[in-house]
Amino acid sequence: MTELTELGAAAAARAIHAREIDAGELFEAYRERAGADELNAFTWVAEGPPPPTDPAAPLAGVPLAVKDLFCTEGIPSQAGSRILEGYRPPYTATVVENLTGAGVTLLGKTNQDEFAMGSSNENSAFGPVLNPWDRGRVPGGSSGGSAAAVAAGLAPWAIGTDTGGSIRQPASLCGVVGVKPTYGACSRWGMIAFASSLDQAGPLARDVTDAALLLSHMVGHDRRDSTSVALPEPITLPTAEDLTGIRLGVPEELLAGGDDGAGIEPGVRESFEATLALAEGLGATIDTCRLPHAPHALSAYYLIAPAEASANLARYDGVRYGLRVGGEEDLATMYTRTRGEGFGAEVKRRIMLGTYALSSGYYDAYYGQALKVRTKIADDFRAAFARFDFIATPTSPWTAFELGSKADDPLAMYLNDFCTVPMPLAGIPALSIPSGCSDGLPVGFQLAGPAFSENPLLQAAHALERAIGFDGSQVRA
Amino acid sequence: MLAREDVLHVARLARLGLDEDELERMGSELSAVLDHVERIRELDLDDVEPTSHAVDVAGVMRPDEPAPCLERDVILAAAPEPVDGGFGVPSPGSGGE
């Protein structure tokens, strides 16, 4: 690793502002690293130098890796799917526009599970991403390329999307910081949709400060997404060094794990408990709390998200963009063949599941009931936040698992999301920071707060991060 | 366990082509997931309002101001088969339902 790329993103922006380093040289250093990517983290890397940026811009030409599903004008954007093969959108996602407006340069597009459906990045038309900590293991998903690129120092920072854990879980498995903001904080315009009532963009970064800086330039109301909202206050860079007066709730239902083998691995639990002890040492008070409906979140999620996906993905029909298969026969046959050959196995499963849950005779029992569970989950969080500032859990019950080890068992794969799905159902923000390693693999610690609590969450994560002192530099070498 | 006819019915609703192998696997995989998610049916939630959107942003209005949209040829550049300034499609034929 060169001195240039060892600089964190915020530090690099400061150095460019001070004219100590040159943005063009920084971009070239990363372009070289991303171009030599052996992890399959990138699906596209910039071919030449970026357009000149204003060195006084807040993000001053610091390069950014962008998950494939963000539309980028004239640049391949296919959400990891064969059905969007060759698609180069005629417009750019608002979040990407906000960031380039603040001065970032587009380094590349990152690999992901197809349409963001997956927890291992094995469901990509581009093939799996390898975890930089152990190339025989998954990086997590669906934002696996973004997480692996940041962990391996192929990019200073990246953006991803989180629907049921797709930023936090790969951040956890790759040893980086990942933030899922409050629903609506970031515009979804130009994000290729998975489940619209859950999808949120967010940053993946080497540390909490970089994540906060990136997030501060992503957020904002966008008239093109009427579900986006203006945050009550701007995102600020965290400075907290202690947790005095902070009350942390540990939900016993999530710590117990599900009854289908979602139990927390011993090494993960150990790291989680050590982090709680550190938090106590920093002045936090810790107590168990109840989220009685949280164990049902996974079921509600795996009905609501596929239901929304089955509707969102109806647009891939071989007419307006992407792949078309057949066309010699009638229209319905063309639709069926295009979708049959264009979608991968997991996307087909979710479309089937969602279509079933919405179909006549099952709608109330499945989809309707799931929406009611969603209400109860949001109520549980509201009650918990009356007593606690934040909820703390392990991000993922497991560390990175071996490639292929869960690929044949969809349910086992879904259980990986046990601790991350309740938050998007309630629309609340949550983040994952590395809390240490178990058998040489990173473990993630998750904090969740009430809607629009991004600043206090980032402050708490910053204090904890300093106390933990996680060092991910070995995989950036 | 979902019967083969159920799987075929849902695949038809979703306009999703599945080969023999996929049909077989889909039945057992969906059944395993449904067995898990089905537990929420046991919860008594009769008096609970459903939530389809977690953050309250009801009644969003904006001025209705005309603005330029993308040019026709820019949109059609991504289409698999543009025809005479529109999207070309095969005949609806008799295959529909």
Coordinates of N, CA and C in Angstrom, one line a residue, chain A residues 321-467:
Chain A
Y321 N -35.5 -2.0 -22.0 CA -34.0 -2.0 -21.8 C -33.6 -3.4 -21.5
G322 N -32.3 -3.6 -21.7 CA -31.7 -4.9 -21.2 C -32.0 -6.0 -22.2
L323 N -32.0 -7.2 -21.6 CA -32.0 -8.4 -22.4 C -33.4 -8.7 -23.0
R324 N -33.4 -9.2 -24.2 CA -34.6 -9.8 -24.8 C -34.3 -11.2 -25.3
V325 N -35.1 -12.2 -24.9 CA -34.9 -13.5 -25.4 C -36.1 -13.9 -26.2
G326 N -35.9 -14.4 -27.4 CA -37.1 -14.8 -28.3 C -37.6 -13.5 -28.9
G327 N -38.8 -13.6 -29.3 CA -39.4 -12.5 -30.1 C -40.0 -13.0 -31.4
E328 N -39.7 -14.2 -31.7 CA -40.3 -14.8 -32.9 C -41.7 -15.3 -32.6
E329 N -41.9 -15.6 -31.3 CA -43.3 -16.1 -31.0 C -44.1 -14.9 -30.5
D330 N -45.1 -15.1 -29.6 CA -45.9 -14.0 -29.2 C -45.3 -13.3 -28.0
L331 N -46.0 -12.2 -27.6 CA -45.4 -11.3 -26.6 C -45.3 -12.0 -25.2
A332 N -46.3 -12.8 -24.8 CA -46.2 -13.4 -23.5 C -45.0 -14.4 -23.4
T333 N -44.8 -15.1 -24.5 CA -43.7 -16.1 -24.6 C -42.4 -15.3 -24.5
M334 N -42.3 -14.2 -25.1 CA -41.1 -13.4 -25.1 C -40.8 -12.9 -23.6
Y335 N -41.9 -12.4 -22.9 CA -41.7 -12.1 -21.5 C -41.1 -13.2 -20.7
T336 N -41.8 -14.4 -20.9 CA -41.5 -15.5 -20.0 C -40.1 -16.0 -20.3
R337 N -39.7 -16.0 -21.5 CA -38.3 -16.5 -21.8 C -37.3 -15.5 -21.4
T338 N -37.5 -14.2 -21.6 CA -36.6 -13.2 -21.2 C -36.3 -13.2 -19.7
R339 N -37.4 -13.3 -18.9 CA -37.3 -13.3 -17.5 C -36.7 -14.6 -17.0
G340 N -37.1 -15.7 -17.7 CA -36.5 -17.0 -17.3 C -35.0 -17.1 -17.5
E341 N -34.5 -16.5 -18.5 CA -33.1 -16.6 -18.8 C -32.3 -15.4 -18.2
G342 N -33.0 -14.3 -18.0 CA -32.3 -13.1 -17.5 C -32.1 -13.0 -16.0
F343 N -33.0 -13.6 -15.2 CA -32.9 -13.6 -13.8 C -32.2 -14.8 -13.2
G344 N -31.4 -14.6 -12.2 CA -30.7 -15.8 -11.5 C -31.6 -16.5 -10.5
A345 N -31.1 -17.5 -9.9 CA -31.9 -18.4 -9.1 C -32.6 -17.7 -7.9
E346 N -31.8 -16.9 -7.2 CA -32.3 -16.2 -6.0 C -33.4 -15.2 -6.4
V347 N -33.2 -14.5 -7.4 CA -34.2 -13.5 -7.8 C -35.5 -14.2 -8.2
K348 N -35.3 -15.3 -8.9 CA -36.5 -16.1 -9.3 C -37.3 -16.5 -8.0
R349 N -36.5 -17.0 -7.0 CA -37.1 -17.5 -5.8 C -37.9 -16.3 -5.2
R350 N -37.3 -15.1 -5.1 CA -38.0 -14.0 -4.4 C -39.2 -13.6 -5.2
I351 N -39.1 -13.6 -6.5 CA -40.3 -13.2 -7.3 C -41.4 -14.2 -7.1
M352 N -41.0 -15.4 -7.1 CA -42.1 -16.5 -6.8 C -42.7 -16.3 -5.4
L353 N -41.8 -16.1 -4.4 CA -42.3 -16.0 -3.1 C -43.2 -14.7 -3.0
G354 N -42.8 -13.6 -3.5 CA -43.6 -12.4 -3.5 C -44.9 -12.5 -4.3
T355 N -44.8 -13.1 -5.4 CA -46.1 -13.3 -6.2 C -47.1 -14.2 -5.5
Y356 N -46.5 -15.2 -4.8 CA -47.4 -16.1 -4.0 C -48.0 -15.4 -2.9
A357 N -47.2 -14.6 -2.2 CA -47.7 -13.9 -1.0 C -48.8 -12.8 -1.4
L358 N -48.7 -12.4 -2.6 CA -49.7 -11.3 -3.0 C -50.9 -11.9 -3.8
S359 N -50.8 -13.3 -4.0 CA -51.8 -13.8 -4.9 C -53.1 -14.0 -4.2
S360 N -54.2 -14.1 -5.0 CA -55.5 -14.2 -4.5 C -55.6 -15.4 -3.6
G361 N -56.2 -15.2 -2.4 CA -56.4 -16.3 -1.4 C -55.3 -16.3 -0.4
Y362 N -54.1 -15.7 -0.7 CA -53.0 -15.7 0.3 C -52.7 -14.3 0.8
Y363 N -53.2 -13.3 0.1 CA -52.8 -11.9 0.4 C -52.9 -11.6 1.8
D364 N -54.1 -11.8 2.4 CA -54.3 -11.4 3.8 C -53.5 -12.2 4.8
A365 N -53.4 -13.5 4.5 CA -52.7 -14.4 5.4 C -51.2 -14.2 5.4
Y366 N -50.7 -13.8 4.3 CA -49.2 -13.6 4.3 C -48.8 -12.1 4.3
Y367 N -49.1 -11.4 3.2 CA -48.7 -10.1 3.0 C -49.3 -9.1 4.0
G368 N -50.7 -9.3 4.2 CA -51.4 -8.4 5.1 C -51.0 -8.6 6.5
Q369 N -50.7 -9.9 6.9 CA -50.3 -10.2 8.3 C -48.9 -9.6 8.5
A370 N -48.0 -9.7 7.5 CA -46.6 -9.2 7.6 C -46.6 -7.7 7.8
L371 N -47.6 -7.0 7.2 CA -47.6 -5.5 7.4 C -48.1 -5.2 8.8
K372 N -48.9 -6.1 9.4 CA -49.3 -5.9 10.8 C -48.1 -6.2 11.8
V373 N -47.3 -7.2 11.4 CA -46.1 -7.5 12.2 C -45.2 -6.3 12.2
R374 N -45.1 -5.7 11.0 CA -44.3 -4.5 10.9 C -44.7 -3.4 11.8
T375 N -45.9 -3.2 12.0 CA -46.4 -2.2 13.0 C -46.0 -2.6 14.4
K376 N -46.1 -3.9 14.7 CA -45.7 -4.3 16.1 C -44.2 -4.1 16.3
I377 N -43.4 -4.4 15.3 CA -42.0 -4.2 15.4 C -41.6 -2.7 15.6
A378 N -42.2 -1.9 14.9 CA -42.0 -0.4 15.1 C -42.4 0.0 16.5
D379 N -43.6 -0.5 17.0 CA -44.0 -0.2 18.3 C -43.0 -0.7 19.4
D380 N -42.5 -1.9 19.2 CA -41.5 -2.5 20.1 C -40.3 -1.5 20.2
F381 N -39.8 -1.0 19.1 CA -38.7 -0.1 19.1 C -39.0 1.2 19.8
R382 N -40.2 1.7 19.5 CA -40.6 2.9 20.1 C -40.6 2.8 21.7
A383 N -41.1 1.6 22.1 CA -41.2 1.4 23.6 C -39.7 1.3 24.1
A384 N -38.9 0.6 23.4 CA -37.5 0.4 23.8 C -36.8 1.8 23.9
F385 N -37.0 2.6 22.9 CA -36.3 3.9 22.9 C -36.8 4.9 23.9
A386 N -37.9 4.5 24.6 CA -38.4 5.4 25.7 C -37.4 5.1 26.9
R387 N -36.8 4.0 27.0 CA -35.9 3.7 28.1 C -34.4 3.7 27.7
F388 N -34.1 3.5 26.4 CA -32.7 3.4 26.0 C -32.4 4.4 24.8
D389 N -31.2 4.8 24.8 CA -30.8 5.7 23.6 C -30.6 4.9 22.4
F390 N -29.9 3.7 22.6 CA -29.6 2.8 21.4 C -29.8 1.4 21.7
I391 N -30.1 0.6 20.7 CA -30.1 -0.9 20.8 C -28.8 -1.4 20.3
A392 N -28.2 -2.4 21.0 CA -27.0 -3.0 20.6 C -27.2 -4.5 20.3
T393 N -26.7 -4.9 19.2 CA -26.7 -6.4 18.9 C -25.4 -6.7 18.1
P394 N -25.0 -8.0 18.0 CA -24.1 -8.3 16.9 C -24.7 -8.0 15.6
T395 N -23.9 -7.6 14.6 CA -24.5 -7.3 13.3 C -25.0 -8.6 12.6
S396 N -24.0 -9.5 12.5 CA -24.3 -10.8 11.9 C -24.1 -11.9 12.9
P397 N -24.9 -12.9 13.0 CA -24.7 -14.0 14.0 C -23.4 -14.8 13.7
W398 N -22.9 -14.7 12.5 CA -21.7 -15.4 12.1 C -20.6 -14.5 11.5
T399 N -19.4 -15.0 11.5 CA -18.4 -14.3 10.8 C -18.5 -14.8 9.3
A400 N -17.6 -14.3 8.4 CA -17.7 -14.7 7.0 C -17.6 -16.2 6.9
F401 N -18.6 -16.7 6.1 CA -18.6 -18.2 5.9 C -18.0 -18.6 4.6
E402 N -17.8 -19.9 4.4 CA -17.1 -20.3 3.2 C -17.9 -20.2 2.0
L403 N -17.3 -19.8 0.9 CA -18.0 -19.7 -0.4 C -18.7 -21.0 -0.7
G404 N -20.0 -21.0 -1.0 CA -20.7 -22.2 -1.4 C -21.4 -22.9 -0.2
S405 N -21.0 -22.5 1.0 CA -21.4 -23.4 2.1 C -22.9 -23.2 2.4
K406 N -23.5 -22.1 2.0 CA -25.0 -22.0 2.3 C -25.8 -21.7 1.0
A407 N -25.1 -21.8 -0.1 CA -25.7 -21.5 -1.4 C -26.9 -22.4 -1.7
D408 N -26.9 -23.6 -1.2 CA -28.0 -24.5 -1.6 C -29.1 -24.5 -0.6
D409 N -29.0 -23.7 0.4 CA -30.1 -23.6 1.5 C -30.5 -22.2 1.7
P410 N -31.5 -21.8 0.9 CA -32.0 -20.4 1.0 C -32.3 -20.0 2.4
L411 N -33.0 -20.8 3.2 CA -33.5 -20.4 4.5 C -32.3 -20.2 5.4
A412 N -31.3 -21.0 5.3 CA -30.1 -20.8 6.2 C -29.4 -19.5 5.8
M413 N -29.4 -19.1 4.6 CA -28.9 -17.9 4.1 C -29.7 -16.7 4.7
Y414 N -31.0 -16.8 4.7 CA -31.9 -15.8 5.2 C -31.7 -15.5 6.7
L415 N -31.4 -16.6 7.4 CA -31.2 -16.5 8.9 C -30.0 -15.6 9.2
N416 N -29.1 -15.4 8.3 CA -28.0 -14.5 8.5 C -28.5 -13.1 8.8
D417 N -29.7 -12.7 8.4 CA -30.2 -11.4 8.5 C -31.0 -11.1 9.8
F418 N -31.0 -12.1 10.7 CA -31.8 -12.1 11.9 C -31.7 -10.8 12.6
C419 N -30.5 -10.3 12.8 CA -30.3 -9.1 13.7 C -30.4 -7.8 12.9
T420 N -30.5 -7.9 11.5 CA -30.4 -6.6 10.7 C -31.8 -6.3 10.1
V421 N -32.7 -7.2 10.0 CA -34.0 -6.9 9.3 C -35.0 -6.1 10.2
P422 N -34.9 -6.2 11.5 CA -36.0 -5.4 12.2 C -35.9 -3.9 12.0
M423 N -34.7 -3.4 11.8 CA -34.5 -1.9 11.7 C -35.1 -1.3 10.5
P424 N -34.8 -1.9 9.3 CA -35.5 -1.3 8.1 C -37.0 -1.5 8.1
L425 N -37.5 -2.5 8.8 CA -39.0 -2.6 8.8 C -39.5 -1.5 9.6
A426 N -38.8 -1.0 10.6 CA -39.2 0.2 11.4 C -38.7 1.5 10.9
G427 N -37.9 1.4 9.8 CA -37.4 2.7 9.1 C -36.3 3.4 9.9
I428 N -35.8 2.7 11.0 CA -34.8 3.4 11.8 C -33.4 3.2 11.4
P429 N -32.5 4.2 11.8 CA -31.1 4.0 11.4 C -30.3 3.0 12.2
A430 N -29.3 2.4 11.6 CA -28.5 1.5 12.3 C -27.1 1.5 11.6
L431 N -26.1 1.1 12.4 CA -24.8 1.1 11.8 C -24.0 -0.1 12.3
S432 N -23.0 -0.5 11.6 CA -22.1 -1.6 12.1 C -20.7 -1.1 12.1
I433 N -20.0 -1.4 13.2 CA -18.5 -1.1 13.3 C -17.8 -2.4 13.6
P434 N -16.6 -2.5 13.2 CA -15.8 -3.7 13.5 C -15.5 -3.7 15.0
S435 N -15.8 -4.9 15.7 CA -15.5 -4.9 17.1 C -14.4 -5.8 17.5
G436 N -13.7 -6.4 16.5 CA -12.6 -7.3 16.8 C -12.6 -8.4 15.8
C437 N -11.9 -9.5 16.1 CA -11.8 -10.7 15.2 C -12.1 -11.9 16.0
S438 N -12.7 -12.9 15.3 CA -12.9 -14.2 15.9 C -12.2 -15.2 14.9
D439 N -11.2 -15.9 15.3 CA -10.5 -16.8 14.4 C -10.0 -16.1 13.2
G440 N -9.5 -14.9 13.4 CA -8.9 -14.1 12.3 C -9.9 -13.5 11.3
L441 N -11.2 -13.6 11.7 CA -12.2 -12.9 10.8 C -12.9 -11.9 11.6
P442 N -13.2 -10.7 10.9 CA -13.8 -9.6 11.6 C -15.3 -9.9 12.1
V443 N -15.6 -9.2 13.2 CA -16.9 -9.3 13.8 C -17.5 -7.9 13.8
G444 N -18.8 -7.8 13.6 CA -19.4 -6.5 13.6 C -20.3 -6.3 14.8
F445 N -20.3 -5.0 15.3 CA -21.2 -4.6 16.4 C -22.2 -3.6 15.9
Q446 N -23.4 -3.9 16.1 CA -24.5 -3.0 15.5 C -25.1 -2.1 16.6
L447 N -25.3 -0.9 16.2 CA -26.1 0.1 17.1 C -27.2 0.6 16.3
A448 N -28.4 0.6 16.9 CA -29.6 1.2 16.2 C -30.2 2.3 17.1
G449 N -30.7 3.3 16.5 CA -31.3 4.4 17.2 C -32.7 4.8 16.6
P450 N -33.4 5.7 17.3 CA -34.7 6.2 16.8 C -34.5 6.9 15.4
A451 N -35.6 7.1 14.7 CA -35.5 7.8 13.4 C -34.8 9.1 13.6
F452 N -33.9 9.4 12.6 CA -33.2 10.7 12.6 C -32.2 10.9 13.7
S453 N -31.7 9.7 14.3 CA -30.7 9.8 15.4 C -29.3 9.6 14.8
E454 N -29.1 9.9 13.5 CA -27.8 9.6 12.9 C -26.6 10.3 13.6
N455 N -26.8 11.5 14.0 CA -25.7 12.2 14.7 C -25.3 11.5 16.0
P456 N -26.3 11.4 16.9 CA -25.9 10.7 18.2 C -25.4 9.3 17.9
L457 N -25.9 8.6 16.9 CA -25.4 7.2 16.7 C -24.0 7.2 16.2
L458 N -23.6 8.2 15.3 CA -22.3 8.3 14.8 C -21.3 8.7 16.0
Q459 N -21.8 9.6 16.9 CA -21.0 10.0 18.0 C -20.7 8.8 18.9
A460 N -21.7 8.0 19.2 CA -21.5 6.8 20.1 C -20.5 5.8 19.4
A461 N -20.7 5.6 18.1 CA -19.9 4.7 17.3 C -18.4 5.2 17.3
H462 N -18.3 6.5 17.2 CA -16.9 7.1 17.2 C -16.2 6.8 18.5
A463 N -16.9 7.0 19.6 CA -16.3 6.8 20.9 C -15.9 5.3 21.1
L464 N -16.8 4.4 20.7 CA -16.6 3.0 20.8 C -15.4 2.6 19.9
E465 N -15.4 3.1 18.7 CA -14.4 2.7 17.7 C -13.0 3.0 18.3
R466 N -12.9 4.2 19.0 CA -11.6 4.6 19.6 C -11.2 3.6 20.6
A467 N -12.2 3.2 21.4 CA -11.9 2.2 22.5 C -11.5 0.9 22.0

